[in-house]
Amino acid sequence: MNKFDLNIKNNIALRVTQTDKFKMSRLSLAFIYDADKVESPKKKLTFSTLMRGSKSYPTVTKINCALDDLYGSTVLYRYSSDGDRHVFTFICETLEEKYIPENDRVDILGGTLKILSDILFNPLFDAQGKLLNEYADSEKNIALDNIRAKINDPRAYSASKCKRIMFDGELCGLSVDGDESVVSEFDSDQLTECYKSIFDGVRVECTYIGSKSIDSIKNLLIEFFNSMPNSDNECTYGYSAFTSNRDIRFIEEKKRVTQGRLTIGMTSDVVLGDNDYYAMSLFNEIFGGSSTSKLFMNVREKKSLCYYCNSVYLVSKGAIFVSVGVNPDNKDRAYDEIMLQLDEMKKGNITLDEIKTAKKLICAALRQVGDSTGAIDGYAFRRTMAGIDETPEETISKINAVTYDDIVRVAQGVKPDTVYFLRGEEESYNE
């Protein structure tokens, strides 16, 4: 695989990974904005409304039929958070041309991009020049259902609530889904106004993985983005760590749940792109990142204080979140044991076998990156946003170069910041 970086416009970047390994090629167009409490969920809803139909393809059925005619191509819409940014991505997956009969050779990717272009730049308006109210209301109801579903998932709710409390006042604390009270106020008028400026100043990261030539991909995208206004907002990269000097905060909330959920947010000051990232990745793996970790083996297996216990490293902000399912009677003991295991790592009580196992697990995951276009895309995008140019093989080499002293050193910078406990109402435990 060979990767090439090409600038199309100041605010649009293209990265091409040429390979003939896969049957389907993948082109992703990631529209990147600064996180905003109101504008982000509005953009999310506007884009999803556009996906319901365009002037040339006024229904989802007509869009899918047109894609089916291109040998089953697909156009997917995804959204996510990335540090202080919110990302809205359109993914085109198309059959590689070598699998098409000789007598029916067509530009499948070009055709798929024309459909996506019609969706994004030639939307379906009503007689008043507004996005269809029927589509806007339908997508709003779906968005509200998704927000409520996450509230009704205690594990997801606890993790999200701890993150929002810990990052309160920071862009990284804003959910791309938005709050129910905000989203419920959106209507087709607001979404139409949002659409009018949705491409102004946006940054776009394009990633292609497939066998097409670099020039052909670049020419297709130049034509695709011809309808989009240029911008002086050049693509800038790099993550910034969340820092805090406050004392540990303890927050408790009661809901009708049958299992307590404890989430502990910690800071580390180490993000993807820093030299210590590789040591911090190993710290997290040993601490709570796997079924062989200290948290799993001690808090869950040896002391049976919880139903599950793991940690996740948020590389875009240098934060670590410990997630625990626990009976309220064991909450304090589980918390104390977690803090004890953190202290053990700071003292250097880490075995060489633990380090060796952690390296094997991380490296095995990195070796699987090349097995799918989606994994390649995700790996490349995250490192692009971090401002580093690194292959999985190079990451593996740096992971294997981390020493015991490196892990103990980065452990010293891990500090508990926010402790959130979701406690069930008393009767919930008696049902």
XYZ file of C-alpha atoms in Angstrom:
431
model
C 0.000 0.000 0.000
C 1.245 3.445 -0.892
C -0.219 6.586 0.657
C -0.276 9.944 -1.100
C -1.404 13.289 0.361
C -2.891 15.755 -2.095
C -4.385 19.183 -1.447
C -7.478 19.991 -3.511
C -8.360 23.325 -1.879
C -7.131 25.050 1.269
C -9.872 23.470 3.350
C -9.998 20.090 1.600
C -7.349 17.390 1.932
C -7.148 14.058 0.121
C -5.270 10.979 1.246
C -5.038 7.984 -1.057
C -4.055 4.465 -0.080
C -3.595 2.499 -3.284
C -4.249 -1.213 -2.944
C -5.863 -4.013 -4.937
C -6.379 -6.145 -1.829
C -10.114 -5.564 -1.451
C -13.161 -6.328 -3.566
C -14.789 -3.045 -2.536
C -13.108 0.351 -2.552
C -13.906 3.014 0.038
C -14.029 6.786 -0.257
C -14.930 8.760 2.866
C -15.628 12.488 2.982
C -15.411 13.803 6.543
C -16.875 17.290 7.123
C -15.266 18.701 10.271
C -16.601 21.505 12.476
C -15.826 22.905 15.899
C -18.197 21.384 18.457
C -21.244 23.509 19.315
C -24.156 22.810 21.659
C -26.830 23.915 19.179
C -25.215 23.995 15.740
C -23.712 20.494 15.907
C -26.997 18.610 16.458
C -28.623 20.944 13.920
C -25.984 20.057 11.310
C -26.367 16.383 12.171
C -30.127 16.612 11.599
C -29.735 18.687 8.425
C -27.381 16.134 6.869
C -29.663 13.225 7.808
C -32.623 15.077 6.246
C -30.628 15.557 3.036
C -30.075 11.795 2.942
C -33.836 11.243 2.647
C -33.995 12.533 -0.925
C -32.721 15.004 -3.511
C -34.180 16.632 -6.624
C -33.022 13.831 -8.909
C -33.678 11.104 -6.326
C -36.590 12.350 -4.186
C -36.907 9.255 -1.975
C -34.604 6.821 -0.204
C -35.960 4.093 -2.488
C -34.923 6.011 -5.607
C -31.473 6.679 -4.130
C -31.014 2.986 -3.357
C -32.239 1.930 -6.816
C -29.711 4.257 -8.443
C -26.962 2.815 -6.251
C -28.082 -0.740 -7.023
C -27.624 0.031 -10.723
C -23.986 0.765 -9.897
C -23.357 -2.847 -8.852
C -24.697 -2.397 -5.353
C -22.749 0.700 -4.337
C -23.601 2.207 -0.967
C -23.556 5.714 0.497
C -23.492 5.773 4.297
C -23.795 8.704 6.693
C -21.999 8.656 10.046
C -21.276 11.234 12.744
C -18.878 11.299 15.684
C -16.941 13.407 18.175
C -13.210 13.938 17.812
C -11.801 15.949 20.695
C -13.058 19.517 20.315
C -14.562 18.748 16.898
C -17.662 17.095 15.535
C -17.333 15.073 12.342
C -20.022 14.224 9.776
C -18.847 11.592 7.320
C -20.237 10.270 4.037
C -18.814 6.925 2.971
C -18.975 5.588 -0.587
C -18.287 1.868 -0.975
C -18.046 0.630 -4.554
C -17.137 -2.559 -6.371
C -13.616 -2.581 -7.780
C -13.654 -2.317 -11.589
C -11.749 -5.559 -12.160
C -14.805 -7.483 -10.918
C -17.083 -5.859 -13.508
C -17.719 -7.671 -16.830
C -15.615 -6.336 -19.700
C -18.720 -5.427 -21.722
C -20.174 -3.312 -18.907
C -17.252 -1.237 -17.671
C -18.617 1.921 -16.055
C -17.124 4.455 -13.678
C -18.859 3.139 -10.570
C -17.180 5.525 -8.139
C -17.847 8.496 -10.418
C -21.500 7.499 -10.648
C -21.767 7.056 -6.891
C -20.218 10.485 -6.303
C -22.763 12.033 -8.691
C -25.557 10.593 -6.551
C -23.930 11.905 -3.352
C -23.361 15.279 -5.036
C -27.071 15.489 -5.837
C -27.905 14.631 -2.213
C -25.606 17.277 -0.740
C -25.701 20.073 -3.310
C -29.072 19.631 -5.023
C -31.485 19.068 -2.126
C -35.219 18.514 -2.379
C -37.105 21.701 -1.441
C -40.849 22.322 -1.209
C -42.734 25.092 -3.022
C -41.606 27.579 -0.343
C -37.952 26.709 -0.852
C -37.638 24.756 2.414
C -36.420 21.244 3.139
C -39.429 18.936 3.228
C -41.204 19.177 6.576
C -42.107 15.476 6.382
C -38.464 14.440 6.148
C -37.274 16.945 8.752
C -39.867 15.844 11.331
C -39.166 12.167 10.691
C -35.421 12.620 11.180
C -36.015 14.751 14.287
C -38.120 11.991 15.832
C -35.417 9.444 15.069
C -32.813 11.728 16.660
C -34.970 12.196 19.775
C -35.507 8.431 20.038
C -31.735 7.901 19.887
C -31.165 10.459 22.659
C -33.781 8.776 24.853
C -32.386 5.323 24.082
C -28.965 6.375 25.363
C -30.557 7.777 28.509
C -32.263 4.419 29.022
C -28.947 2.538 28.657
C -27.429 2.869 32.166
C -23.882 2.011 31.114
C -23.827 4.449 28.182
C -25.656 7.091 30.207
C -23.196 6.858 33.099
C -20.168 7.128 30.796
C -21.682 10.062 28.909
C -22.742 11.872 32.082
C -19.309 11.552 33.681
C -17.672 12.863 30.515
C -20.030 15.835 30.319
C -19.485 16.715 33.990
C -15.723 16.366 33.743
C -15.512 18.389 30.515
C -18.143 20.947 31.523
C -17.482 24.238 29.761
C -15.161 22.580 27.221
C -15.958 21.878 23.570
C -15.072 18.211 24.096
C -17.916 17.956 26.617
C -20.590 18.692 24.020
C -22.517 15.787 22.544
C -22.985 15.680 18.783
C -26.474 14.256 19.473
C -27.448 17.347 21.460
C -29.921 17.625 24.322
C -33.538 16.603 23.899
C -34.693 20.135 24.801
C -32.556 21.598 22.000
C -33.324 19.051 19.273
C -37.083 19.117 19.930
C -37.151 22.785 18.867
C -35.706 22.151 15.400
C -37.998 22.401 12.387
C -37.661 22.516 8.608
C -37.247 26.318 8.672
C -34.208 26.084 10.961
C -32.713 23.173 9.041
C -33.131 25.063 5.762
C -31.296 28.067 7.215
C -28.609 25.727 8.536
C -28.188 24.198 5.084
C -27.582 27.601 3.473
C -24.326 27.991 5.403
C -23.454 24.403 6.214
C -20.457 24.298 3.856
C -19.078 27.721 4.772
C -15.664 27.410 6.389
C -15.920 23.626 6.740
C -12.798 21.456 6.698
C -13.024 18.251 4.709
C -10.807 15.195 5.041
C -11.126 12.794 2.099
C -9.725 9.276 2.312
C -9.674 6.816 -0.583
C -8.690 3.159 -0.264
C -8.693 1.210 -3.495
C -6.984 0.646 -6.829
C -7.945 3.774 -8.778
C -5.148 6.080 -9.883
C -4.352 9.153 -7.851
C -5.144 11.518 -10.700
C -8.547 9.944 -11.342
C -9.534 10.277 -7.671
C -8.334 13.848 -7.519
C -10.207 14.780 -10.700
C -13.416 13.174 -9.428
C -13.216 15.136 -6.183
C -12.350 18.428 -7.883
C -15.542 18.031 -9.893
C -17.495 16.940 -6.797
C -16.440 19.920 -4.681
C -16.835 22.409 -7.513
C -20.285 23.293 -6.137
C -18.942 23.926 -2.650
C -17.551 27.373 -1.758
C -13.823 27.642 -1.171
C -12.613 28.657 2.253
C -9.548 30.160 3.853
C -9.984 27.753 6.754
C -6.973 25.532 6.097
C -6.850 22.058 7.577
C -4.994 22.181 10.893
C -4.172 19.178 12.994
C -3.232 18.124 16.494
C -4.983 17.235 19.753
C -4.796 19.178 23.011
C -4.987 17.425 26.369
C -7.669 18.317 28.895
C -6.038 19.562 32.091
C -7.457 20.197 35.549
C -5.983 21.155 38.911
C -9.167 20.780 40.975
C -9.754 18.281 43.760
C -11.575 15.050 42.952
C -15.294 15.619 42.530
C -17.884 13.056 43.641
C -21.323 13.174 42.009
C -24.196 10.777 42.648
C -27.476 10.456 40.777
C -30.500 8.232 41.317
C -32.417 6.592 38.501
C -34.580 3.550 38.159
C -31.806 1.039 37.400
C -31.164 -2.440 38.736
C -27.375 -2.153 38.837
C -25.198 0.682 40.053
C -22.838 2.237 37.511
C -19.603 3.842 38.637
C -17.561 5.918 36.192
C -14.250 7.537 37.101
C -12.742 10.169 34.822
C -8.982 10.684 35.015
C -6.553 13.059 33.306
C -3.152 12.112 31.900
C -1.955 15.116 29.813
C -0.902 12.648 27.064
C -2.698 12.641 23.697
C -2.180 10.859 20.396
C 0.701 12.677 18.736
C 2.755 13.006 21.937
C 5.920 10.963 22.374
C 4.454 9.395 25.516
C 1.311 8.195 23.725
C 2.715 4.690 23.238
C 3.628 4.319 26.913
C 0.209 5.660 27.930
C -1.516 3.146 25.637
C 0.361 0.353 27.417
C -0.447 1.873 30.809
C -4.154 1.775 29.993
C -3.979 -1.772 28.629
C -2.313 -3.002 31.816
C -4.519 -0.900 34.086
C -7.965 -1.767 32.722
C -7.923 -2.178 28.966
C -8.325 -5.947 28.712
C -9.432 -9.131 30.483
C -5.884 -9.578 31.781
C -5.701 -6.067 33.264
C -5.203 -5.194 36.913
C -8.739 -3.872 37.264
C -10.356 -6.949 35.749
C -8.181 -9.431 37.621
C -8.373 -7.727 41.026
C -11.620 -5.755 41.248
C -13.746 -8.296 39.407
C -12.073 -11.716 39.535
C -10.199 -11.867 42.840
C -12.436 -9.696 45.009
C -15.754 -10.062 43.141
C -16.645 -6.429 43.798
C -18.306 -5.728 40.444
C -19.978 -7.210 37.394
C -17.533 -5.594 34.964
C -14.610 -3.202 35.277
C -12.573 -1.710 32.450
C -10.841 1.493 31.366
C -10.889 3.385 28.065
C -8.210 5.817 26.893
C -9.677 8.873 25.138
C -6.629 9.691 23.032
C -7.968 13.003 21.689
C -8.089 14.576 25.173
C -5.632 12.471 27.171
C -8.386 11.223 29.503
C -8.985 7.765 30.942
C -12.463 6.622 31.945
C -12.957 3.652 34.244
C -16.374 2.020 33.910
C -17.763 -0.285 36.606
C -21.045 -2.158 37.057
C -21.449 -2.598 40.791
C -23.937 -3.237 43.568
C -24.250 -0.027 45.639
C -23.163 -1.937 48.751
C -19.802 -2.613 47.074
C -19.336 0.795 45.456
C -16.911 2.236 48.019
C -14.853 -0.956 48.198
C -14.665 -1.129 44.394
C -13.582 2.513 44.220
C -10.892 1.956 46.860
C -9.552 -1.077 44.994
C -9.411 0.852 41.724
C -7.451 3.622 43.423
C -5.181 0.991 44.986
C -4.414 -0.532 41.577
C -3.655 2.923 40.178
C -1.304 3.525 43.089
C 0.336 0.144 42.496
C 1.149 1.129 38.941
C 2.553 4.463 40.096
C 4.777 2.585 42.549
C 6.053 0.446 39.691
C 4.354 -2.790 40.707
C 4.095 -3.951 37.118
C 5.450 -7.295 36.019
C 7.341 -7.933 32.798
C 4.688 -10.516 31.883
C 1.988 -7.838 32.165
C 3.954 -5.571 29.839
C 4.631 -8.400 27.394
C 0.937 -9.380 27.291
C -0.185 -5.774 26.829
C 2.214 -5.288 23.935
C 0.972 -8.470 22.256
C -2.678 -7.393 22.546
C -2.106 -3.890 21.182
C 0.167 -5.085 18.368
C -2.291 -7.821 17.379
C -5.020 -5.194 17.010
C -2.710 -3.001 14.935
C -1.842 -5.899 12.621
C -5.561 -6.316 11.897
C -5.890 -2.735 10.634
C -4.976 -3.796 7.103
C -7.737 -6.419 7.001
C -10.555 -4.004 6.098
C -10.997 -0.679 4.365
C -12.977 0.613 7.342
C -10.149 -0.137 9.779
C -7.574 1.486 7.482
C -9.821 4.537 7.143
C -10.354 4.862 10.896
C -6.678 4.443 11.717
C -5.590 6.955 9.073
C -8.227 9.549 9.997
C -7.385 9.541 13.703
C -3.680 9.988 13.027
C -4.338 12.636 10.429
C -6.331 14.610 12.995
C -3.512 14.116 15.501
C -1.056 15.593 13.019
C 1.136 12.519 12.652
C 2.004 10.381 9.644
C 2.512 6.837 10.849
C 1.773 3.364 9.526
C 0.499 0.545 11.779
C 3.909 -1.106 11.428
C 5.606 2.054 12.715
C 3.170 2.212 15.632
C 3.943 -1.422 16.464
C 7.652 -0.654 16.481
C 7.141 2.249 18.871
C 4.871 0.202 21.147
C 7.502 -2.538 21.363
C 10.183 0.064 22.166
C 8.357 1.244 25.313
C 10.172 0.289 28.518
C 9.053 -0.502 32.059
C 10.415 2.872 33.173
C 8.380 4.661 30.483
C 5.132 3.117 31.739
C 5.852 3.915 35.383
C 6.787 7.472 34.433
C 3.541 8.197 32.555
C 1.569 6.550 35.372
C 2.697 9.375 37.654
C 0.696 11.842 35.559
C -2.631 9.999 35.808
C -4.934 11.819 38.230
C -8.550 11.054 39.209
C -10.753 14.050 38.443
C -14.464 13.165 38.435
C -16.239 10.257 40.116
C -19.825 9.716 38.990
C -22.129 7.086 40.483
C -25.518 6.175 39.062
C -27.464 4.631 41.941
C -30.738 2.814 41.569
C -33.781 3.879 43.538
C -34.216 1.620 46.542
C -37.132 -0.348 45.129
C -35.196 -1.078 41.936
C -32.984 -3.569 43.753
C -35.938 -5.435 45.219
C -37.673 -6.301 41.982
